[in-house]
mmCIF file of C-alpha atoms and ligand atoms in Angstrom:
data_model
loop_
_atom_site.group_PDB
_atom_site.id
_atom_site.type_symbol
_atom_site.label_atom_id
_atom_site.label_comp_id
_atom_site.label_asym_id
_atom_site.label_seq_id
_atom_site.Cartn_x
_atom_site.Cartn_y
_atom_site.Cartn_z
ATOM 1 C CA UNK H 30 162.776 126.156 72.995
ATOM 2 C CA UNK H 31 160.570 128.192 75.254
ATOM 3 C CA UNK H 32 160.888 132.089 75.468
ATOM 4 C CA UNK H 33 162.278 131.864 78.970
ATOM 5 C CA UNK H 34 165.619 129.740 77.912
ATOM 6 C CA UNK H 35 166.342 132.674 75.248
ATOM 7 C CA UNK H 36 166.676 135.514 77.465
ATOM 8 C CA UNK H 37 169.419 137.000 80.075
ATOM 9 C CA UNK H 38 167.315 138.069 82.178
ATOM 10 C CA UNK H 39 168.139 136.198 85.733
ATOM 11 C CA UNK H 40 165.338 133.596 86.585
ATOM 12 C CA UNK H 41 163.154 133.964 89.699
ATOM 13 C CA UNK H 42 160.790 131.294 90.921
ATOM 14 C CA UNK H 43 158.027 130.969 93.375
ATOM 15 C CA UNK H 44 155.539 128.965 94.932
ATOM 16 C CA UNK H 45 151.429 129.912 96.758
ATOM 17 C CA UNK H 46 149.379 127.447 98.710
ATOM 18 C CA UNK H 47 146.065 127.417 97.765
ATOM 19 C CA UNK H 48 145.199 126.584 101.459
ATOM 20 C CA UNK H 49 142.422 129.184 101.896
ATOM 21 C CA UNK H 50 141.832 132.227 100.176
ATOM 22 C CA UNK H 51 144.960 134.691 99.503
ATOM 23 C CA UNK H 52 145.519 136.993 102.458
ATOM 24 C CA UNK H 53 146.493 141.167 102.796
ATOM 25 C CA UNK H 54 149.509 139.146 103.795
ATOM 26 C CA UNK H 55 150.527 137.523 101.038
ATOM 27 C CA UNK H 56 149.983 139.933 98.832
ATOM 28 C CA UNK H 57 152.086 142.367 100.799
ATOM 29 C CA UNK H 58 154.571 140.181 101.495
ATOM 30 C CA UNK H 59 154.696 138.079 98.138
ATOM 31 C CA UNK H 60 152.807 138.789 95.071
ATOM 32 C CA UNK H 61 152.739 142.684 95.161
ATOM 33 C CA UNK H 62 156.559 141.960 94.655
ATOM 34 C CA UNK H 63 156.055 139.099 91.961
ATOM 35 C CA UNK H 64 154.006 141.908 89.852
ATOM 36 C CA UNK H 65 157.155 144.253 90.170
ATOM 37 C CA UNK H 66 159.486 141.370 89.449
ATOM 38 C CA UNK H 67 158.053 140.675 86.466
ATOM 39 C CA UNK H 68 159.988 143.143 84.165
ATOM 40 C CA UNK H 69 163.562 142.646 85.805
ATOM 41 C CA UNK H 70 163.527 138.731 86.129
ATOM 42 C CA UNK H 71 162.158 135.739 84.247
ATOM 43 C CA UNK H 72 159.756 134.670 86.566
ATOM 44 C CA UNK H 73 158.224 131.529 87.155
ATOM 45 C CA UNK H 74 155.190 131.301 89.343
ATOM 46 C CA UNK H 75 152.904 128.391 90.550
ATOM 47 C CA UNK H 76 150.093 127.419 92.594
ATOM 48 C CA UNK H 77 151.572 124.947 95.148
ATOM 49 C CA UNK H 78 148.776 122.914 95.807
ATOM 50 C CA UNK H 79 150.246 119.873 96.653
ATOM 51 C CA UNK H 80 151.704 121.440 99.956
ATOM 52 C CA UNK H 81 148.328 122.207 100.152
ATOM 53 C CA UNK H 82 147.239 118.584 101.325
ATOM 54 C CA UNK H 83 149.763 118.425 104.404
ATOM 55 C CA UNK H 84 146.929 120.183 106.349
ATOM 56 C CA UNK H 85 143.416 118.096 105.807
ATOM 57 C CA UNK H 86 141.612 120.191 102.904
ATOM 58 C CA UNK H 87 137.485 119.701 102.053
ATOM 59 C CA UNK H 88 138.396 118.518 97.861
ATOM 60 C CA UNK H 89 135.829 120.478 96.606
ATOM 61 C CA UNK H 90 137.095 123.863 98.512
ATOM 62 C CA UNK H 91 140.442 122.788 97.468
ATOM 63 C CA UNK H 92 139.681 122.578 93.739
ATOM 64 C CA UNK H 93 137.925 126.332 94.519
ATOM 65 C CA UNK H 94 141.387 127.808 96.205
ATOM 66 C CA UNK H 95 143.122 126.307 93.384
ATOM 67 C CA UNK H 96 141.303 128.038 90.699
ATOM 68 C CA UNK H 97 141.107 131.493 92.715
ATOM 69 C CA UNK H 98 144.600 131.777 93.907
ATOM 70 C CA UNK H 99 145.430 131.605 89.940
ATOM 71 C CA UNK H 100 142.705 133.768 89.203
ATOM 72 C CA UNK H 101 144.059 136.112 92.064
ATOM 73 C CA UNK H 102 147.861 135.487 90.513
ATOM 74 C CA UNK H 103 146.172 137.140 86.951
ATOM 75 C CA UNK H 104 144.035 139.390 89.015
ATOM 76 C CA UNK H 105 147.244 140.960 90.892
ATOM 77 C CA UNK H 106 148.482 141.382 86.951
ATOM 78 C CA UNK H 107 150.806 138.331 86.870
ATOM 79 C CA UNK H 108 150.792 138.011 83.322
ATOM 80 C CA UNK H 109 150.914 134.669 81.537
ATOM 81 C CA UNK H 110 152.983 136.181 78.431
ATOM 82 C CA UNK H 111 155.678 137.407 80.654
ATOM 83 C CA UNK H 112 156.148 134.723 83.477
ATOM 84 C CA UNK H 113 155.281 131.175 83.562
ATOM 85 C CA UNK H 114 152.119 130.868 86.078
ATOM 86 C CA UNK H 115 150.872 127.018 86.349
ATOM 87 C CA UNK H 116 149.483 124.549 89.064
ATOM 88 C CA UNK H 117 152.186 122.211 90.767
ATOM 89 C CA UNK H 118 150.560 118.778 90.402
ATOM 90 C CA UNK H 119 149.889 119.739 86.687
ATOM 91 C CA UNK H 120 153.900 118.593 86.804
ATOM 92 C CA UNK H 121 154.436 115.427 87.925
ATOM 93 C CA UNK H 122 158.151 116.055 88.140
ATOM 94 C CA UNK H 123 157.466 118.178 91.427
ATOM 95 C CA UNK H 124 156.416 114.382 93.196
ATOM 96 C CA UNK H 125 159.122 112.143 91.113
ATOM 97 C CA UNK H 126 162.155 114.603 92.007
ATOM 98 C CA UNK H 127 161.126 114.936 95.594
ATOM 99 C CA UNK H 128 161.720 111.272 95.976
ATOM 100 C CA UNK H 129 165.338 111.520 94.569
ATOM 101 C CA UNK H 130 165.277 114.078 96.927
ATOM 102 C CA UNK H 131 164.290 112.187 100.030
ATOM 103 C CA UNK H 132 166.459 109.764 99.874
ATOM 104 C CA UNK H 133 169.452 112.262 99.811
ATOM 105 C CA UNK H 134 167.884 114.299 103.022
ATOM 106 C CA UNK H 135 168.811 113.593 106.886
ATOM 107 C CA UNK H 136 165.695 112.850 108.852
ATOM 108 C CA UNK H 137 167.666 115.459 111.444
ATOM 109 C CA UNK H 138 167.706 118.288 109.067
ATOM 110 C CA UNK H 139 163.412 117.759 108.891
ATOM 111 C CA UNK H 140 163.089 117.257 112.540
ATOM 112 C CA UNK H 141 164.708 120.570 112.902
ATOM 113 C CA UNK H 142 162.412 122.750 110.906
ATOM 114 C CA UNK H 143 160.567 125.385 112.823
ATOM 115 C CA UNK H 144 157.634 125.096 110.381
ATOM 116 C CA UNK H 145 156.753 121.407 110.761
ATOM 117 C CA UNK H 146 156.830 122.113 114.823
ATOM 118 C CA UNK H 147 154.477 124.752 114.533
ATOM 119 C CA UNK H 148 151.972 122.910 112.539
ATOM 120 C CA UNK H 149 152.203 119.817 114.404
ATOM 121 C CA UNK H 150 151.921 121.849 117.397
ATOM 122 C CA UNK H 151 148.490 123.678 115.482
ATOM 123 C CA UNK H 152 147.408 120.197 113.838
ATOM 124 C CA UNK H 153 147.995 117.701 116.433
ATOM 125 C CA UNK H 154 145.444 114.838 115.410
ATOM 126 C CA UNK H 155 147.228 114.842 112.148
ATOM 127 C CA UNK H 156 150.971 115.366 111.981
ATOM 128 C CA UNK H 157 151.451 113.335 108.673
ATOM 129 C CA UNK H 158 154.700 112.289 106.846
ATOM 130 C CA UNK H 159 154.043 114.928 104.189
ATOM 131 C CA UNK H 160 154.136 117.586 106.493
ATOM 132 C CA UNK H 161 157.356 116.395 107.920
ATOM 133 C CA UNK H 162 159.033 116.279 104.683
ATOM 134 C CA UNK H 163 157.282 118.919 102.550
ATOM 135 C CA UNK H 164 160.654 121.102 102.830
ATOM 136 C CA UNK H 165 162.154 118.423 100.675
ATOM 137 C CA UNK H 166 158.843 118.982 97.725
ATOM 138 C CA UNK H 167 159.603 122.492 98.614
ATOM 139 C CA UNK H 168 163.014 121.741 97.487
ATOM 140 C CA UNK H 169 161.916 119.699 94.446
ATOM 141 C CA UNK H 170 159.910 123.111 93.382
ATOM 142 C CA UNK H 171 162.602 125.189 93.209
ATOM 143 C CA UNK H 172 165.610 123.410 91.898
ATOM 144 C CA UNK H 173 163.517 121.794 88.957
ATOM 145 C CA UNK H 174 163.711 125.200 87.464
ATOM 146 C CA UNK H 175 167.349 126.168 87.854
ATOM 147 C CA UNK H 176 166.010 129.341 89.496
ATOM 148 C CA UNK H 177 169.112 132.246 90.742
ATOM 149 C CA UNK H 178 166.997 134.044 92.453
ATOM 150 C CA UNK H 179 163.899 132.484 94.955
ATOM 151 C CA UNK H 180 161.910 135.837 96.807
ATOM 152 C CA UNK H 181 161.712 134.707 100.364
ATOM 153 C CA UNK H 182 160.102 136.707 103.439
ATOM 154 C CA UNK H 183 161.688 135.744 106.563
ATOM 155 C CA UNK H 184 159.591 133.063 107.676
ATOM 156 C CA UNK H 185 160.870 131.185 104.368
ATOM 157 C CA UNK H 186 164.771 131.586 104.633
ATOM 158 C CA UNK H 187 164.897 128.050 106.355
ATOM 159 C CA UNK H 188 163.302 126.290 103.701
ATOM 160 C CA UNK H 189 165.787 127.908 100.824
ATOM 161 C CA UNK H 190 168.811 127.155 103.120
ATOM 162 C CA UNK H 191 167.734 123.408 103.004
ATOM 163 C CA UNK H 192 166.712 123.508 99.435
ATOM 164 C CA UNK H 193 170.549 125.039 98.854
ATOM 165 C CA UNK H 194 172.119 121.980 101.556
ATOM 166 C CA UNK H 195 169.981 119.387 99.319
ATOM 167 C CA UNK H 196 171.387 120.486 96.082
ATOM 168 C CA UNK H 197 174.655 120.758 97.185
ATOM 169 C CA UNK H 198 175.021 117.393 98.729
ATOM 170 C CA UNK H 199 173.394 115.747 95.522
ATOM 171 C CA UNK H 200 175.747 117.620 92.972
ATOM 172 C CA UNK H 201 178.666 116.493 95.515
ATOM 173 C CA UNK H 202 177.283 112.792 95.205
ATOM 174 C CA UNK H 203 176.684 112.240 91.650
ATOM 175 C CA UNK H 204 177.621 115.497 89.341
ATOM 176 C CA UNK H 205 176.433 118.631 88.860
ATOM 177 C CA UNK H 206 172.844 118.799 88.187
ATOM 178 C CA UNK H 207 170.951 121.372 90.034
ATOM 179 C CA UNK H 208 171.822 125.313 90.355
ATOM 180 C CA UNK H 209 172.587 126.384 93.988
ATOM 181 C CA UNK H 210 169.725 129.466 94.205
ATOM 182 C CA UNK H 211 170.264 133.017 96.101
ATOM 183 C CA UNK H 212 167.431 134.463 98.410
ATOM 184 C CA UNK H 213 165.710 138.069 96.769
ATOM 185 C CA UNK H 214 164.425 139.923 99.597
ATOM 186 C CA UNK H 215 162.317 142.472 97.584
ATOM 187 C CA UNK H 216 162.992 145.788 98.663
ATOM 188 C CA UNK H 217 159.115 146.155 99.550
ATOM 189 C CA UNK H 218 158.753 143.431 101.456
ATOM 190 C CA UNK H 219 156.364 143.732 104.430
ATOM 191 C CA UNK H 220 155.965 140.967 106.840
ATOM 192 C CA UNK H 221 152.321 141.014 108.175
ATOM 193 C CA UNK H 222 151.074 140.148 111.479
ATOM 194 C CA UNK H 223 147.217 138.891 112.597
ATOM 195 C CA UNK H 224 144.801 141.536 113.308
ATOM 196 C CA UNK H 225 144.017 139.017 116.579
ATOM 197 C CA UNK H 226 146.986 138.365 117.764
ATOM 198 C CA UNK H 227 150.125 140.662 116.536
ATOM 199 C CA UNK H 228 152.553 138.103 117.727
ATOM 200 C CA UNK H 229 152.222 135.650 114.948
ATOM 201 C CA UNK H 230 151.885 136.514 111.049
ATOM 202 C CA UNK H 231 148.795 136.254 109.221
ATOM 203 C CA UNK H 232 148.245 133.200 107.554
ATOM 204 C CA UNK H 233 145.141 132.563 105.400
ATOM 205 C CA UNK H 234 144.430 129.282 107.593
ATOM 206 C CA UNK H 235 143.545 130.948 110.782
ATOM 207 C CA UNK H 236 140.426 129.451 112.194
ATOM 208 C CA UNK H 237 139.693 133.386 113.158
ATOM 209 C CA UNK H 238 138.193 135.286 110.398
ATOM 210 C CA UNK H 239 139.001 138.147 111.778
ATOM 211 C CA UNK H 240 142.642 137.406 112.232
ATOM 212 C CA UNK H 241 143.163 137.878 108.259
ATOM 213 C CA UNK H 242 141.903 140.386 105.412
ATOM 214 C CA UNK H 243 141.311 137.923 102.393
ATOM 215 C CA UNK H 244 141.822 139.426 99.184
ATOM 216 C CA UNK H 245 138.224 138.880 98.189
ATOM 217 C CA UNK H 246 137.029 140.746 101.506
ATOM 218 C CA UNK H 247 134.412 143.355 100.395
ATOM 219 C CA UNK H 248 135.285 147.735 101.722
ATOM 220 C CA UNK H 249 132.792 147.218 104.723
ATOM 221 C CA UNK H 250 134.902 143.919 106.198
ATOM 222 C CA UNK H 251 137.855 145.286 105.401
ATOM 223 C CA UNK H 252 136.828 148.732 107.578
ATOM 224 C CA UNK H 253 135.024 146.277 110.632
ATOM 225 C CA UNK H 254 137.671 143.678 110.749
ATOM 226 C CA UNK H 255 140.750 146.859 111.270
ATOM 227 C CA UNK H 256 138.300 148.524 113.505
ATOM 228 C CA UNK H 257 138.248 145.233 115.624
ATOM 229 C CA UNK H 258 142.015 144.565 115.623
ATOM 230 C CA UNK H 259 143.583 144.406 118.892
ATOM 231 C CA UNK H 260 146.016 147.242 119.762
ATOM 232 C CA UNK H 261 147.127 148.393 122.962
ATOM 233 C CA UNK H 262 145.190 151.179 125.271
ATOM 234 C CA UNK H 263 147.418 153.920 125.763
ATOM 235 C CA UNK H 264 146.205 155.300 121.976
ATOM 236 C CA UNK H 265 149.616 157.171 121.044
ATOM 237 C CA UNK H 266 149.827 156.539 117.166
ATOM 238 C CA UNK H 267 153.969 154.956 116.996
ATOM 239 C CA UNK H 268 156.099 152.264 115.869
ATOM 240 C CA UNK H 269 157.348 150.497 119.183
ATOM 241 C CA UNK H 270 158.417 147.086 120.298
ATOM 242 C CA UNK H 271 155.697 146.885 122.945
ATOM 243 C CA UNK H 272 153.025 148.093 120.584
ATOM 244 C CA UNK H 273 153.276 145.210 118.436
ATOM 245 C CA UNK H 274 149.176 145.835 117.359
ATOM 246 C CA UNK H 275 149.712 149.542 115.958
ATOM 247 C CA UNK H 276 152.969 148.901 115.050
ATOM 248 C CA UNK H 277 151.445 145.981 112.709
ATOM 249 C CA UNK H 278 149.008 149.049 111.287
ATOM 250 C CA UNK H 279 151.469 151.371 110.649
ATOM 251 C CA UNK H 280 153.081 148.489 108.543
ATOM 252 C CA UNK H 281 150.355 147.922 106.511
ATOM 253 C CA UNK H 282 149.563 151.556 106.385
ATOM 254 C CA UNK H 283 153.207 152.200 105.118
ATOM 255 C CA UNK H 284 152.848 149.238 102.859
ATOM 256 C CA UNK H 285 149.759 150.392 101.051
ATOM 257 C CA UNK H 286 150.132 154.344 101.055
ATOM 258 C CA UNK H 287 154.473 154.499 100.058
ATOM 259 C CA UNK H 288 153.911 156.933 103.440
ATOM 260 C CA UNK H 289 157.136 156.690 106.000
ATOM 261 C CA UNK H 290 156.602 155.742 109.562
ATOM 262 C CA UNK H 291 157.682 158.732 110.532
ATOM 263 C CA UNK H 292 155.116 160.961 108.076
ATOM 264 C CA UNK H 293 152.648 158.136 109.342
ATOM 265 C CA UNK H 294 153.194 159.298 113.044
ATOM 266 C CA UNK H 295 153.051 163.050 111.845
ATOM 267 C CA UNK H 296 149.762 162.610 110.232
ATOM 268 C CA UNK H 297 147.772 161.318 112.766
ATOM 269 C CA UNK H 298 149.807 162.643 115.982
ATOM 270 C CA UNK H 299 146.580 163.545 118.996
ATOM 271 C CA UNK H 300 144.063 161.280 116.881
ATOM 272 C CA UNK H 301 142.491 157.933 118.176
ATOM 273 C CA UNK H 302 142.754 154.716 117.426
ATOM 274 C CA UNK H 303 139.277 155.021 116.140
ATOM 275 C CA UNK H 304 140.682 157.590 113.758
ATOM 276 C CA UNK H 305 143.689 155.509 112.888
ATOM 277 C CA UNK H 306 142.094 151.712 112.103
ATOM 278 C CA UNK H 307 139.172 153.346 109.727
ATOM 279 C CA UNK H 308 142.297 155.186 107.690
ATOM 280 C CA UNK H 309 143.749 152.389 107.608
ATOM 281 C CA UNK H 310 140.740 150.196 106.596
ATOM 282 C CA UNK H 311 140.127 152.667 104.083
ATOM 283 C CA UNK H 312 143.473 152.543 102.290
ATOM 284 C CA UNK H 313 143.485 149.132 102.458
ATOM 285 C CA UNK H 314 139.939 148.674 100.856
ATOM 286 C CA UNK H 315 141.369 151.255 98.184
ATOM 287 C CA UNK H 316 144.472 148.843 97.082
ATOM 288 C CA UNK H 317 142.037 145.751 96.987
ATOM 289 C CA UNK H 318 138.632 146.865 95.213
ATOM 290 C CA UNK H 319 140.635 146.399 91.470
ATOM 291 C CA UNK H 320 142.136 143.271 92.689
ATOM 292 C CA UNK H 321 138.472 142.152 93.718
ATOM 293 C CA UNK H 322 136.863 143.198 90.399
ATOM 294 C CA UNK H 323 139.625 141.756 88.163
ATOM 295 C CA UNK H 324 139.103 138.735 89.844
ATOM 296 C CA UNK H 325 135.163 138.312 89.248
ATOM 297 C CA UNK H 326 136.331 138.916 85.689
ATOM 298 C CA UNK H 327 138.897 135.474 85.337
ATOM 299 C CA UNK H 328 136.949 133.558 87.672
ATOM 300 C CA UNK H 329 133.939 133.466 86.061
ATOM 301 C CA UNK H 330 135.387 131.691 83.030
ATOM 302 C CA UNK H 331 136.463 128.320 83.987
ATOM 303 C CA UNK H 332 136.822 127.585 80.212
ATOM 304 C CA UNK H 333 140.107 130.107 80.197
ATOM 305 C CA UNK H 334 141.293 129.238 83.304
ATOM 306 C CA UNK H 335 141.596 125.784 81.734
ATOM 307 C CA UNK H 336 143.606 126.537 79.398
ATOM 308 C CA UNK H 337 145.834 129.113 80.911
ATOM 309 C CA UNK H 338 146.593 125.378 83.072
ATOM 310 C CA UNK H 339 147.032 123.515 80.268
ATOM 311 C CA UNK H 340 149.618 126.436 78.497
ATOM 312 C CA UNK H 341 151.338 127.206 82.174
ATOM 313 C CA UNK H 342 152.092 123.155 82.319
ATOM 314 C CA UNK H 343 153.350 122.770 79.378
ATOM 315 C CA UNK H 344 156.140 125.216 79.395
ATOM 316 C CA UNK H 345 156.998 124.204 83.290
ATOM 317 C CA UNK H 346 157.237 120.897 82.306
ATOM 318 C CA UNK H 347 159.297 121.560 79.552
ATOM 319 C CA UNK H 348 161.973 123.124 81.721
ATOM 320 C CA UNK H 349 160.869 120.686 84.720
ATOM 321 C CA UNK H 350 161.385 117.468 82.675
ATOM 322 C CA UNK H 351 165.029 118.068 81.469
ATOM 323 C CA UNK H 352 166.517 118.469 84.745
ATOM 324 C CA UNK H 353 164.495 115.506 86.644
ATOM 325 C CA UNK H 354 165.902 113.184 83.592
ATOM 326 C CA UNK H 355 169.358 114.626 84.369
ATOM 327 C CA UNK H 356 169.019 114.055 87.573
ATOM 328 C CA UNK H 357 167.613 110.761 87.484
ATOM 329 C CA UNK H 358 170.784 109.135 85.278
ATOM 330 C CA UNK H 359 173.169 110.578 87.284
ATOM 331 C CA UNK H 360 171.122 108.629 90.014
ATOM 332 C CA UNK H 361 172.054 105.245 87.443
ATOM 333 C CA UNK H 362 167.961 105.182 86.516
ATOM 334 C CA UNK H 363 167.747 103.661 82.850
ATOM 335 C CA UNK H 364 165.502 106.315 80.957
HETATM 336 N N1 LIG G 402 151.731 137.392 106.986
HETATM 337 C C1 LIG G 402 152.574 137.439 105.956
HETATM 338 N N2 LIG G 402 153.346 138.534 105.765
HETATM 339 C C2 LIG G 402 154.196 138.595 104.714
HETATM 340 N N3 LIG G 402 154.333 137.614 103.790
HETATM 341 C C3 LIG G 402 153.574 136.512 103.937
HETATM 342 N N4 LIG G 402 153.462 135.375 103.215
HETATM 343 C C4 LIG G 402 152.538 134.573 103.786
HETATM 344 N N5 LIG G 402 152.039 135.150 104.879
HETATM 345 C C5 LIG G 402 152.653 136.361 105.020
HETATM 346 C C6 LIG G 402 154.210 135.105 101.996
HETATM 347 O O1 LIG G 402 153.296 134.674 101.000
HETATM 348 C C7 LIG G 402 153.948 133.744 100.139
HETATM 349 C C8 LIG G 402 153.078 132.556 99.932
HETATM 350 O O2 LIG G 402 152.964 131.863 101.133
HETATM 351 P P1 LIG G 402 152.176 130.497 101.180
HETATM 352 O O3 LIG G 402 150.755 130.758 101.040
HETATM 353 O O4 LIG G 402 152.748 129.533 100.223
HETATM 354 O O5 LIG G 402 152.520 129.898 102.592
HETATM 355 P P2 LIG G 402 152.505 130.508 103.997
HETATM 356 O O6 LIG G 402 153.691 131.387 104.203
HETATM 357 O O7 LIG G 402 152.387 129.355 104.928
HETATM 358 O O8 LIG G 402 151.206 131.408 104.005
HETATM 359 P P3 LIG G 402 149.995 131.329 104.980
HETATM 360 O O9 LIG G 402 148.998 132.354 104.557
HETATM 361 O O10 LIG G 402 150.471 131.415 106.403
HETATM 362 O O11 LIG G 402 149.430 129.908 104.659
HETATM 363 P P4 LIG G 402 148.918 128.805 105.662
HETATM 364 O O12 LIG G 402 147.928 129.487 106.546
HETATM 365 O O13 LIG G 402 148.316 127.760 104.802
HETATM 366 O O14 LIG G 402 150.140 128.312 106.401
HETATM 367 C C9 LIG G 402 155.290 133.419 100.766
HETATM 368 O O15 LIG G 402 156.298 134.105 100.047
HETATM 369 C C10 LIG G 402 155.172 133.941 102.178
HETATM 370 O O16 LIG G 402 156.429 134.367 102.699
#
């Protein structure tokens, strides 16, 4: 039996795209969490790189994302002998169960996912089937795992709410099989806007390098890219809804520093912007330069990152494999 099954603790799971290189958002709005998690939950933690594929990916920068968003996962100090970390299609239960899956999902609960319109809307010469029904793999993720707890920012509650409505139905239909899991908001949990455009978050696809802070972004891009992040003109330093630029900064400011808004406000009350973006830069830089070096440390040996794969699969499929076959003779499959 593997360490996790032995244990109280309450079981946590969750899932990273490899689809570019990890972002200031992510980190503050996932796996900064995930480190803390680590000690009050049994966490299980993978690379989701088959979601990956719903937007067209170049395979050999694919295979690279996949290896550095693990690398970034130990980097962070997600630690293999406390959580299970491993690489989705390492588990081929992930595909099989989202099948199962499928055919017990509405095509009108898809069609109403905000996600899937907003990337058909973004990647209009290729809105494929997978991207239509990757809620339902999303689904297949989580409830492989028996999971209570699944962190979710609020850009994600849509996808555990249909992961819940899938699970439910399927128990109702043939017998309990899955576990219905809550959403953990972490109590940290920052929601990160583009440096280019404060209206939407930042995601590690956006065409606009300067939209994003990647994790692997050296001190002197970190400092030019906040210095070039649109804000407003009237230069007063404050959290407000029609200041959705500084109010972004102060965020991230918060985020990295443990400072209030309001001690935020206090501290730089009659400075510039100028004055503002470069402290902010700064502190920023300051949070990522061990993540940065940690990470030139794993990713430079394949060799282990090979076998951290090979160990991570092994115990997710362990877990992974009993509830598919449950799920799969309650279905009337002959194993
Ligand atoms: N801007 C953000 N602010 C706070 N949290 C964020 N997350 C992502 N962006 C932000 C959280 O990071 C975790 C992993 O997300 P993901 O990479 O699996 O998918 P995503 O949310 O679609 O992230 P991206 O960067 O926007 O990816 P692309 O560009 O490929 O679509 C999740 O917990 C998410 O909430």
């Amino acid at each position: 039996m593997s360490d996790i099954e032995t244990t109280a603790k309450k079981r946590a799971l969750s899932c990273v795209q490899p689809s570019g290189i990890l972002t200031l958002g992510n980190y503050l709005g996932a796996l900064k969490n995930f480190k803390a998690m680590q000690d009050d939950f049994e966490c299980i933690f993978a690379v989701a790189d088959l979601h990956a594929i719903t937007v067209r990916q170049q395979p050999a920068a694919l295979r690279q994302q996949i290896y550095s968003t693990y690398a970034l996962f130990l980097s962070i100090g997600l630690d293999p002998e406390k959580s299970i970390l491993f690489v989705q299609s390492h588990v081929k239960e992930h595909a099989a169960l989202s099948w199962l899956l499928s055919c017990n999902t509405q095509f009108g609960e898809m069609a109403r996912m905000t996600q899937f319109k907003d990337k058909s809307a973004k990647h209009a010469d290729n809105i494929n089937v997978g991207l239509f029904s990757y809620p339902v793999l999303m689904a297949a993720d989580i409830l492989l795992y028996k999971p209570d707890f699944v962190p979710v920012g609020a850009d994600q509650k849509q996808h555990l709410e249909i992961a819940r409505d899938i699970a439910n139905r399927f128990n109702n239909n043939y017998g309990e099989v899955f576990k219905i899991p809550e959403p953990y908001i972490p109590p940290l949990c920052a929601r990160v806007m583009s440096l280019q455009n404060p209206e939407q978050k930042m995601s590690k696809s956006d065409e606009n390098q300067n939209a994003f802070v990647s994790l692997l972004d050296d001190k002197d891009t970190i400092i030019r890219k906040f210095k070039r992040a649109v804000t407003d003109s009237d230069n007063k330093i404050c959290v407000s809804e029609d200041k959705p630029g500084i109010t972004n900064l102060i965020g991230i400011y918060s985020a990295v520093t443990g400072k209030s808004t309001a001690e935020i406000e206090a501290e730089f009350s009659g400075k510039g912007y100028g004055d503002f973006k470069l402290a902010v830069g700064e502190a920023v830089a300051e949070e990522l330069s061990p993540i940065y070096e940690n990470y030139n440390r794993f990713i430079s040996d394949k060799a282990e990152l090979d076998r951290m794969f090979r160990e991570g699969a092994e115990k997710a499929s362990y877990l992974a494999n009993k509830t598919y076959k449950k799920a799969m003779k309650k279905v009337g499959f002959v194993l």
